[in-house]
Tab-separated table of C-alpha atoms and ligand atoms in Angstrom:
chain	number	residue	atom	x	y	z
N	1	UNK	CA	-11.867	-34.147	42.316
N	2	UNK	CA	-15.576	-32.842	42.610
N	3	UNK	CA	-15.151	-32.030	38.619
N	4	UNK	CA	-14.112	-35.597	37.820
N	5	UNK	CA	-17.244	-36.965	39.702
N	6	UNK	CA	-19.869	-35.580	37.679
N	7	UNK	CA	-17.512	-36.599	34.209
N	8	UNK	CA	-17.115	-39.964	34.853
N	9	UNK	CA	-21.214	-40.894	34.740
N	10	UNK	CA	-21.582	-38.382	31.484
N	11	UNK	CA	-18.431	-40.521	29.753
N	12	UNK	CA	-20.174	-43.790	30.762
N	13	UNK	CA	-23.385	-42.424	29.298
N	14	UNK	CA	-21.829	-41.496	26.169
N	15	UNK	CA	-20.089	-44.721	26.208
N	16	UNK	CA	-23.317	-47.078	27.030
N	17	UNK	CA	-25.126	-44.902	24.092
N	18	UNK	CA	-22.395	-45.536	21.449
N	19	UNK	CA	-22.643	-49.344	22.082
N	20	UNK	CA	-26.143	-49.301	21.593
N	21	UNK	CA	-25.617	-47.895	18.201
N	22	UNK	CA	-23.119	-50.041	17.252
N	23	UNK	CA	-24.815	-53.115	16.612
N	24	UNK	CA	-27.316	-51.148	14.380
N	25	UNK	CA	-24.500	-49.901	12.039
N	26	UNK	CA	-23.044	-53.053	11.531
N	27	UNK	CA	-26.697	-53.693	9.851
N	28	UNK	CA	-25.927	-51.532	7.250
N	29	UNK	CA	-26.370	-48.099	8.834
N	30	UNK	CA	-23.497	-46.753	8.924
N	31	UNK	CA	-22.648	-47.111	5.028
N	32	UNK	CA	-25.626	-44.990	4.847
N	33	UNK	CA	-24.679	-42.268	7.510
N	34	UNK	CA	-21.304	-41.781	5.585
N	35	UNK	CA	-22.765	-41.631	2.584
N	36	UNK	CA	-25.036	-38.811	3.724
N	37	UNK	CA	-22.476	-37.301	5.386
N	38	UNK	CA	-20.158	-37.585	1.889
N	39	UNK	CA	-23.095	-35.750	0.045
N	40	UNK	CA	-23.739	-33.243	2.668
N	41	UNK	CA	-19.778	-32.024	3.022
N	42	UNK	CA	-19.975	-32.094	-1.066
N	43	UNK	CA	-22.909	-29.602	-1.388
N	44	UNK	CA	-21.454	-27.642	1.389
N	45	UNK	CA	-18.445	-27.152	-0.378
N	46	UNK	CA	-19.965	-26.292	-3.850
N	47	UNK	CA	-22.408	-23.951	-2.278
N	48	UNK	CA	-18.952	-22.717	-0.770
N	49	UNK	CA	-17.348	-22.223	-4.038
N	50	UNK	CA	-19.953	-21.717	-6.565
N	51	UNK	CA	-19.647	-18.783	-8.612
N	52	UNK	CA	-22.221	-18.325	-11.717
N	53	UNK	CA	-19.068	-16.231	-13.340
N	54	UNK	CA	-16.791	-19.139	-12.893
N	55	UNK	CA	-15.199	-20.186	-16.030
N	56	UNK	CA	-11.397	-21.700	-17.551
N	57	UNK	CA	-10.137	-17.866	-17.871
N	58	UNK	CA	-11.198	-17.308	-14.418
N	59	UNK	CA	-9.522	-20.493	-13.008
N	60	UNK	CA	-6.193	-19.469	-15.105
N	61	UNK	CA	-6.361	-16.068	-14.085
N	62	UNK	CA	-6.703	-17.295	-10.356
N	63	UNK	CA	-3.855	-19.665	-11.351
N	64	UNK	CA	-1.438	-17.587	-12.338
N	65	UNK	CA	-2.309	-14.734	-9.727
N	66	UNK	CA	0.825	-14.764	-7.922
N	67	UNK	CA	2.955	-14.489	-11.407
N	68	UNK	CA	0.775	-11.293	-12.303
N	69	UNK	CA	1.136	-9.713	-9.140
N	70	UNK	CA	4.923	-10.090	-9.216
N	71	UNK	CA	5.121	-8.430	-12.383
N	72	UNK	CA	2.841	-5.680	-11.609
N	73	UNK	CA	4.819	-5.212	-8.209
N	74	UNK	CA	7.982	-5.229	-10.293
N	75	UNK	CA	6.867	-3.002	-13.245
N	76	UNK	CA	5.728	-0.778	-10.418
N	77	UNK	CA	8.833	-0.379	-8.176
N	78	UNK	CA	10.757	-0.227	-11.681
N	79	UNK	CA	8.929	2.398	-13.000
N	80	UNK	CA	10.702	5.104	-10.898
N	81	UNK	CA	14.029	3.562	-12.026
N	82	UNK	CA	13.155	3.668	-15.732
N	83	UNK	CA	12.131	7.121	-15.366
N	84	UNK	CA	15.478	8.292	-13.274
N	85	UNK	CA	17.186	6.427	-16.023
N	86	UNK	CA	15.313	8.073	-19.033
N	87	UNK	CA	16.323	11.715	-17.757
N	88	UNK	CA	19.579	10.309	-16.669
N	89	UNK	CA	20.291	9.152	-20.415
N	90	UNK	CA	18.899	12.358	-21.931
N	91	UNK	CA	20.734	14.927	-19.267
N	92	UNK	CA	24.144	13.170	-20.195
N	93	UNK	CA	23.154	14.120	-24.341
N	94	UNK	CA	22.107	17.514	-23.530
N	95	UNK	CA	25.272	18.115	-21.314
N	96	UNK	CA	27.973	16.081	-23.905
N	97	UNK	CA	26.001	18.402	-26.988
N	98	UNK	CA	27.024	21.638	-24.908
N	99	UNK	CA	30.211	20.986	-23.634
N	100	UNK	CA	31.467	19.367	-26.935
N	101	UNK	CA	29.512	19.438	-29.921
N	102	UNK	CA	28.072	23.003	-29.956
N	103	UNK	CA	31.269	24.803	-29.173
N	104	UNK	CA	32.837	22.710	-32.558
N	105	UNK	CA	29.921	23.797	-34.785
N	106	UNK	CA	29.941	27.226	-33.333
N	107	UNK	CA	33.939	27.611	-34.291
N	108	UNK	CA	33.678	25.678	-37.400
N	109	UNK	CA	30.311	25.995	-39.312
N	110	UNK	CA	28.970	28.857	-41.559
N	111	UNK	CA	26.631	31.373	-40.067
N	112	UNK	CA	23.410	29.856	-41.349
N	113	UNK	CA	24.322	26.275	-40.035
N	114	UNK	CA	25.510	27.368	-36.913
N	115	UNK	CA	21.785	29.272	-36.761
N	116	UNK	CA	19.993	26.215	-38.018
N	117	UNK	CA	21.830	24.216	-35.360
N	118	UNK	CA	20.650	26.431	-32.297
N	119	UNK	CA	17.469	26.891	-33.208
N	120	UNK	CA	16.427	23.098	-34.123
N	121	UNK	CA	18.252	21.652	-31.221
N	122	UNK	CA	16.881	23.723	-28.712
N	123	UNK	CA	13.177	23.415	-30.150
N	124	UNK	CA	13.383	19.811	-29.967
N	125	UNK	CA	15.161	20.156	-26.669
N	126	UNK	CA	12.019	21.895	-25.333
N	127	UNK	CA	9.290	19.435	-27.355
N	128	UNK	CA	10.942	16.653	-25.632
N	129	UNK	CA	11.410	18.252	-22.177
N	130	UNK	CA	8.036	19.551	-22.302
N	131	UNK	CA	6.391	16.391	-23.397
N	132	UNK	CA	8.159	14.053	-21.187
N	133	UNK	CA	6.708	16.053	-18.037
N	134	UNK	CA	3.518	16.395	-19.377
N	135	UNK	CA	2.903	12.787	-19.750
N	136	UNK	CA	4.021	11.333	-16.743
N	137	UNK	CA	2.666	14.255	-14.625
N	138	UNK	CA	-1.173	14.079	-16.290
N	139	UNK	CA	-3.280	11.383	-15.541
N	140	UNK	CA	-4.785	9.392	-17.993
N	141	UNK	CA	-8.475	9.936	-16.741
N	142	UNK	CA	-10.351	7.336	-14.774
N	143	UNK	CA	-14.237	6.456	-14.663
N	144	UNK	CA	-16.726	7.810	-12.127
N	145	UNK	CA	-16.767	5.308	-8.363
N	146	UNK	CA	-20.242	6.940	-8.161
N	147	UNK	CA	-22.948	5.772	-9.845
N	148	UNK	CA	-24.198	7.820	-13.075
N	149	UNK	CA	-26.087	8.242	-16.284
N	150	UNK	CA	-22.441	7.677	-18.315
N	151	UNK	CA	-23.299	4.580	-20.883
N	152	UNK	CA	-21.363	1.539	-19.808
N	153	UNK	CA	-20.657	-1.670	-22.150
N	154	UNK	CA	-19.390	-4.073	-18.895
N	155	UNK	CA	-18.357	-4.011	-15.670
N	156	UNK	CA	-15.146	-4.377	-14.200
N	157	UNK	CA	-14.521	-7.353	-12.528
N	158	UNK	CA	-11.128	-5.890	-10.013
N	159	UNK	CA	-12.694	-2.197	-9.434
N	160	UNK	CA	-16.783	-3.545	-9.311
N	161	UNK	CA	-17.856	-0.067	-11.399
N	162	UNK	CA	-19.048	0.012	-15.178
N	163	UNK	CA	-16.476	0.517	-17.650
N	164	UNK	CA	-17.319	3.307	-20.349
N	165	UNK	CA	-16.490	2.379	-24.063
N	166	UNK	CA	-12.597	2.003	-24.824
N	167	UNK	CA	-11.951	1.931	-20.853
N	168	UNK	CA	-9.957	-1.042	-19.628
N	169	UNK	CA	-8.305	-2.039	-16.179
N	170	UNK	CA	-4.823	-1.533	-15.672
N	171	UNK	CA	-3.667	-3.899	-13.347
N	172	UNK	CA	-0.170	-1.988	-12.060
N	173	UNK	CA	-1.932	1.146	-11.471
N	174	UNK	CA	-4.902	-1.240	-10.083
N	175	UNK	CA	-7.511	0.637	-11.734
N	176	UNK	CA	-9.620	1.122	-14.458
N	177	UNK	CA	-8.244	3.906	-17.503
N	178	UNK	CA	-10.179	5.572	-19.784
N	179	UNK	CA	-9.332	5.134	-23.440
N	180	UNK	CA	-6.361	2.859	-22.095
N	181	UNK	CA	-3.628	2.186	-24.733
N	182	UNK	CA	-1.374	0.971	-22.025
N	183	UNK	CA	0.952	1.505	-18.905
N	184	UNK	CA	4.494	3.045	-19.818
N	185	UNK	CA	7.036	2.135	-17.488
N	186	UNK	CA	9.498	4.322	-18.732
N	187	UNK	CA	6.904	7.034	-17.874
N	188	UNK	CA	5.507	5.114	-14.777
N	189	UNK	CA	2.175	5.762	-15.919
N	190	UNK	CA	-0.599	4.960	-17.571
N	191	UNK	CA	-1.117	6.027	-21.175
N	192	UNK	CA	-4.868	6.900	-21.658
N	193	UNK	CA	-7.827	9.302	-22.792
N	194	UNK	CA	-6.042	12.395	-21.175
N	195	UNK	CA	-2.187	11.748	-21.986
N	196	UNK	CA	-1.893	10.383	-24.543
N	197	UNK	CA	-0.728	12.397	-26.875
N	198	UNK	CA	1.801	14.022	-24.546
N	199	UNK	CA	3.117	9.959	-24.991
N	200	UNK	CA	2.801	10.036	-28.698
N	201	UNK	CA	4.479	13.495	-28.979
N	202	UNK	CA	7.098	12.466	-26.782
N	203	UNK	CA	7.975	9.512	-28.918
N	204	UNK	CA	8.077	11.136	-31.769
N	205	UNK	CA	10.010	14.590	-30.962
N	206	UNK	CA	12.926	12.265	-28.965
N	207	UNK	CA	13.061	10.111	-32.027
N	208	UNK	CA	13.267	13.187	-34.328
N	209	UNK	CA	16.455	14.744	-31.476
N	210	UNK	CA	17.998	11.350	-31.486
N	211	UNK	CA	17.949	10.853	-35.164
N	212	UNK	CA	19.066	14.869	-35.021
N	213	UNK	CA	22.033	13.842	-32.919
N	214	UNK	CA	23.202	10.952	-34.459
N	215	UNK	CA	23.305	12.288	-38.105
N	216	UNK	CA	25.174	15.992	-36.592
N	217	UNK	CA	27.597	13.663	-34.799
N	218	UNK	CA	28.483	11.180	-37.690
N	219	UNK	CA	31.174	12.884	-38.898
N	220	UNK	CA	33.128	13.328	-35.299
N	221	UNK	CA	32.107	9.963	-34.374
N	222	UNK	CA	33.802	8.797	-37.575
N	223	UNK	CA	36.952	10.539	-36.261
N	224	UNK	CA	36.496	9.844	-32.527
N	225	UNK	CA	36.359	6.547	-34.053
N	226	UNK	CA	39.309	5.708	-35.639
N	227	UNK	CA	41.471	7.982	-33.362
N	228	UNK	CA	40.341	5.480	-30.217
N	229	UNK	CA	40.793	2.382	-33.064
N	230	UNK	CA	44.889	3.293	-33.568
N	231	UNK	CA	45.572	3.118	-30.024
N	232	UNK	CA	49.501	2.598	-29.436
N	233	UNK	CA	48.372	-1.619	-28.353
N	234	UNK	CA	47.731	-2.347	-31.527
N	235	UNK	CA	49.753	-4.931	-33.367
N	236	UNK	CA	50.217	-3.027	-37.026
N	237	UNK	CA	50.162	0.576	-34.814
N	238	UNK	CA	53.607	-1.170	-32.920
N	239	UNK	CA	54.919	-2.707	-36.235
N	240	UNK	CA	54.327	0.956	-38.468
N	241	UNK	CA	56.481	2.721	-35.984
N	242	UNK	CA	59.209	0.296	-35.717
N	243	UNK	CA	59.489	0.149	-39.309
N	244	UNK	CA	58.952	4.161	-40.129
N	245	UNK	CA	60.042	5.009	-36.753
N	246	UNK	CA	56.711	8.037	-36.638
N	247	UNK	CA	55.540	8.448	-33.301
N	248	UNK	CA	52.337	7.082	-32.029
N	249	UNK	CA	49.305	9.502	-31.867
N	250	UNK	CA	49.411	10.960	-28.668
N	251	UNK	CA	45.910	12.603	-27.082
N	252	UNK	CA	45.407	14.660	-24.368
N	253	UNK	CA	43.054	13.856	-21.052
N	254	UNK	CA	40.560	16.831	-22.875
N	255	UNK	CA	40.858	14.450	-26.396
N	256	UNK	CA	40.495	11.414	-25.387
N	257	UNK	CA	37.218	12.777	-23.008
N	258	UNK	CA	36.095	14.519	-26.360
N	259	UNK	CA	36.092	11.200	-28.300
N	260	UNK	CA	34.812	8.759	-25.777
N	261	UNK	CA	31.573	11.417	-25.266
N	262	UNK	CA	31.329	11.132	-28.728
N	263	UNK	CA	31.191	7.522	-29.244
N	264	UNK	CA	28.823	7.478	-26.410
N	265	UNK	CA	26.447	10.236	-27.691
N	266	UNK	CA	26.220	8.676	-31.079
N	267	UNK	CA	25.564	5.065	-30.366
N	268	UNK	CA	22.987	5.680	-27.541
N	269	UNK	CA	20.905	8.178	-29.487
N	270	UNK	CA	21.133	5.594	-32.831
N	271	UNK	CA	20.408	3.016	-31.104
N	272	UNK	CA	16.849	4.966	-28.856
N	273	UNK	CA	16.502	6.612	-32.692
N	274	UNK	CA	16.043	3.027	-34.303
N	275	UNK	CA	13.864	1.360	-31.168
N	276	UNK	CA	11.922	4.452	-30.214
N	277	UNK	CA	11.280	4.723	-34.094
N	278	UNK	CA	9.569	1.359	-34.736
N	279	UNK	CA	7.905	2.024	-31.412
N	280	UNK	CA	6.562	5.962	-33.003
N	281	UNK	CA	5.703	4.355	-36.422
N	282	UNK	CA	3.544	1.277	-34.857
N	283	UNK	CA	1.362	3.615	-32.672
N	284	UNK	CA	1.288	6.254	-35.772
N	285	UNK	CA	-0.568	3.229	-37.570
N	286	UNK	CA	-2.486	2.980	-34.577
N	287	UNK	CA	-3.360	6.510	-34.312
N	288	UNK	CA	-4.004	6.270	-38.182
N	289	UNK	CA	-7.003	3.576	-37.620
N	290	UNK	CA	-8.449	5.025	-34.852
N	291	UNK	CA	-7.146	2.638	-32.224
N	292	UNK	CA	-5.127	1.670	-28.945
N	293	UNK	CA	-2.473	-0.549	-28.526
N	294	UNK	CA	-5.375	-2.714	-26.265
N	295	UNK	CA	-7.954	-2.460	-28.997
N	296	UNK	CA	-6.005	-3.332	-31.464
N	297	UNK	CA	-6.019	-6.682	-30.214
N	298	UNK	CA	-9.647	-6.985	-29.438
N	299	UNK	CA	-10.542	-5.883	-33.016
N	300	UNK	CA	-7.896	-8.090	-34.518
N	301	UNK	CA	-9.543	-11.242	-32.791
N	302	UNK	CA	-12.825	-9.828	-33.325
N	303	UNK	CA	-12.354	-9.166	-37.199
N	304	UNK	CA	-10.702	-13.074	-37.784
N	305	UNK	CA	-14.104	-14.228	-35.753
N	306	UNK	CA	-16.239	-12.188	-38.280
N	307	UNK	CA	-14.609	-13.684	-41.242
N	308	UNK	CA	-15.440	-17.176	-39.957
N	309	UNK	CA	-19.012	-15.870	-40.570
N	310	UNK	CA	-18.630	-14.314	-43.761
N	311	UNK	CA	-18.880	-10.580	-42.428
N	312	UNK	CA	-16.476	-7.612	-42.295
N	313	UNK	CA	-15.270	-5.853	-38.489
N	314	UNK	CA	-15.825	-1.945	-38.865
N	315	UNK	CA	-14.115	0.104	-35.924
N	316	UNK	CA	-16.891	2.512	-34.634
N	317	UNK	CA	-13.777	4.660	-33.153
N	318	UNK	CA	-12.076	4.595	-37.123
N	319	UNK	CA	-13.452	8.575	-37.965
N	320	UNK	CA	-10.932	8.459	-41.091
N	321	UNK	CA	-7.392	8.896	-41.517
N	322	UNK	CA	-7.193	12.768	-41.519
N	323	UNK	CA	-9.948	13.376	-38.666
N	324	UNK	CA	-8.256	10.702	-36.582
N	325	UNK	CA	-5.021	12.355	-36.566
N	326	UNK	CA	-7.289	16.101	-36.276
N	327	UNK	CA	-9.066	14.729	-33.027
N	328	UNK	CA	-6.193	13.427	-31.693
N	329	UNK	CA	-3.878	16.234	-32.071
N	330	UNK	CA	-6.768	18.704	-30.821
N	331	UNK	CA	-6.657	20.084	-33.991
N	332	UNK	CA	-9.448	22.065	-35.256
N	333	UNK	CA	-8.653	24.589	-37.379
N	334	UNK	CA	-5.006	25.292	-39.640
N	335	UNK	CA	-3.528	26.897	-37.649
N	336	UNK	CA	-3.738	24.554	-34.917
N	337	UNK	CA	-1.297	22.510	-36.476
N	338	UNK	CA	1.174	25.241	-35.868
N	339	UNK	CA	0.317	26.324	-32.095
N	340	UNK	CA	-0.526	22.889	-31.148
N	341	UNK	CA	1.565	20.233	-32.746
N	342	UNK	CA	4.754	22.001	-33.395
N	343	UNK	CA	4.935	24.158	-30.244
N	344	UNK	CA	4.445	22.720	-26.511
N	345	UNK	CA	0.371	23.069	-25.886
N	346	UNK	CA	-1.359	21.847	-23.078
N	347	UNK	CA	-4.604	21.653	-24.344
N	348	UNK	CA	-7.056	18.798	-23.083
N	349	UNK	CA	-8.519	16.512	-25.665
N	350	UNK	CA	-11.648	16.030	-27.419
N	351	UNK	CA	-14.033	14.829	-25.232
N	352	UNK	CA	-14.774	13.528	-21.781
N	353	UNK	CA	-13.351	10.016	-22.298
N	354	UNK	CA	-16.410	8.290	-20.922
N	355	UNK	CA	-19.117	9.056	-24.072
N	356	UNK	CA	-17.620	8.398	-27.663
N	357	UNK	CA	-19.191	8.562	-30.873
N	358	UNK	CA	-19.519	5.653	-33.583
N	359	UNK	CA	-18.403	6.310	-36.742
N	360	UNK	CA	-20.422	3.536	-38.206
N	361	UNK	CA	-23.856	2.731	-38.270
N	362	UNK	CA	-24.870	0.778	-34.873
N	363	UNK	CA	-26.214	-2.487	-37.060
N	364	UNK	CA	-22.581	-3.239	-37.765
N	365	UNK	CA	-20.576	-5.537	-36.578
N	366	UNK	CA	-18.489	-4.021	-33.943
N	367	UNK	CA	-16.140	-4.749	-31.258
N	368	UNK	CA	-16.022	-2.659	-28.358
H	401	ZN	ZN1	-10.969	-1.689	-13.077
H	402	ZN	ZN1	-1.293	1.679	-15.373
């Protein structure tokens, strides 16, 4: 009660005060107050917001935030499943090749193909094996968090450290890569400076065993084929033996196993031989020109912008066609080629990943 007796005079201050005011705003003052007030909340707000790096991309990237971080979540959790799947895939090959296909060439192939067969298939078998752990197990190299003396051509605008020529941020790994091509689900990695060419290899070697595969098993397929094709359901199959009265084929639980696996062997490893083929031969251009799958882009825009203005885009990473392939390969002398392209090598490659040299002079045009 004592509470509400020293309200009620404050209130009827308050109220008496109010009045007072009132008639003055009706003169005009209170069009004037709001209209302060409007202009005040504005520059509070912009003050709020303002952001001298604020432009359309920025807006759109904010925009479209959520979709980007679904993917990237998604790629992410897939990753492991595309990886399971990968040695899932190959595994049921290797296994159907020894159970099957070897024992048939062993029992029915001359000598010298029979030798040809073992030692090809298991080279490749190891290339693949080799390569496959190497480049999801390495990591693809990452700038310093530290600050340092390395040269720096921006900064990045998710991790807030400077970004070393040919480093870019992944946004599924959530950081920044050096010499970042791009992130491999089916390795659940990244593909950069320090892996890549466990990725490349990889490519190409499980092209080469799938295009090995397909071509050994083209002949049993053809069989495995047409024995599942004449299967007693069929129409003329049913109409041949009434008329002839000759029994339909009859296969075993062992033969019918046998021609399934081979079916299965041959149109999974053609089909990986034709996509993972297009995929080798586009980043063996790449590789070619001294370029990642990211750059390729940039200097692709950058080039049709240089045109507009009557000038040619050089790429300062382009050291020519041979010395490309040299530096990335690790290879530099003959016999290189031998110890480490065709056999597994786990060399590291040329360079730190964070200082590269131009190939062209610095006056050029350039895109970086
Ligand atoms: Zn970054
Ligand atoms: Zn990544």
């Amino acid at each position: 009660m004592g509470h509400w007796r020293r309200l009620f005079p404050t209130i009827m201050r308050l109220l008496l005060r109010w009045l007072r005011l009132c008639p003055r705003w009706a003169r005009g003052h209170r069009s004037a107050q709001l209209q302060e007030l409007w202009s005040y909340s504005r520059l509070l707000l912009k003050s709020l917001c303002f952001n001298s790096l604020c432009s359309s991309d920025v807006v759109l990237d904010s925009v479209f935030e959520p979709v980007y971080w679904l993917v990237d979540h998604f790629t992410r959790w897939f990753g492991v499943l595309f990886v399971s799947l990968v040695i899932l895939l190959t595994s049921s090959v290797v296994l159907i090749v020894y159970y099957y296909v070897l024992p048939m060439i062993i029992s029915s192939y001359p000598t010298p193909w029979i030798a040809w067969h073992l030692c090809y298939g298991h080279w490749n078998l190891v290339m693949v094996v080799f390569h496959y752990y190497k480049a999801t197990r390495t990591d693809p190299g990452h700038p310093p968090l530290i600050k340092n003396d390395t040269p720096s051509v921006s900064i990045c605008k998710k991790c807030i450290i400077p970004k070393p020529p040919r480093t870019h941020h992944c946004s599924i790994c959530n950081r920044c890569v050096l010499k970042m091509d791009h992130h491999c689900p089916w390795l659940n990695n990244c593909v950069g400076h320090f892996n890549h060419r466990y990725f490349f290899s990889f490519c190409l070697f499980m092209t080469m065993g799938c295009i090995y595969c397909s071509v050994s098993c083209w002949n049993m397929f053809v069989g495995a084929y047409s024995a599942i094709e004449v299967s007693p359901c069929d129409p003329s199959v049913i109409l041949l033996k009434s008329y002839y009265q000759t029994p339909e084929p009859s296969f075993s639980f062992h033969e019918r196993m046998f021609h399934k696996c081979i079916i299965y062997v041959w149109v999974l490893t053609s089909s990986v031989a034709v996509a993972l083929g297009g995929l080798t031969l586009w980043h063996a251009a790449l590789i070619t020109h001294g370029e990642t799958s990211v750059e390729r882009h940039i200097n692709r825009k950058e080039s049709r912008r240089l045109k507009d203005r009557g000038k040619i885009f050089q790429n300062p990473y382009n050291y020519g066609r041979m010395q490309n392939w040299k530096l990335f390969f690790g290879v530099e002398k003959c016999s290189h080629w031998l110890t480490r392209f065709l056999l597994p090598s786990a060399h590291t490659p040329y360079g730190d990943g964070l200082v590269w040299e131009w190939s062209v002079n610095r006056s050029y045009p350039t895109a970086i």
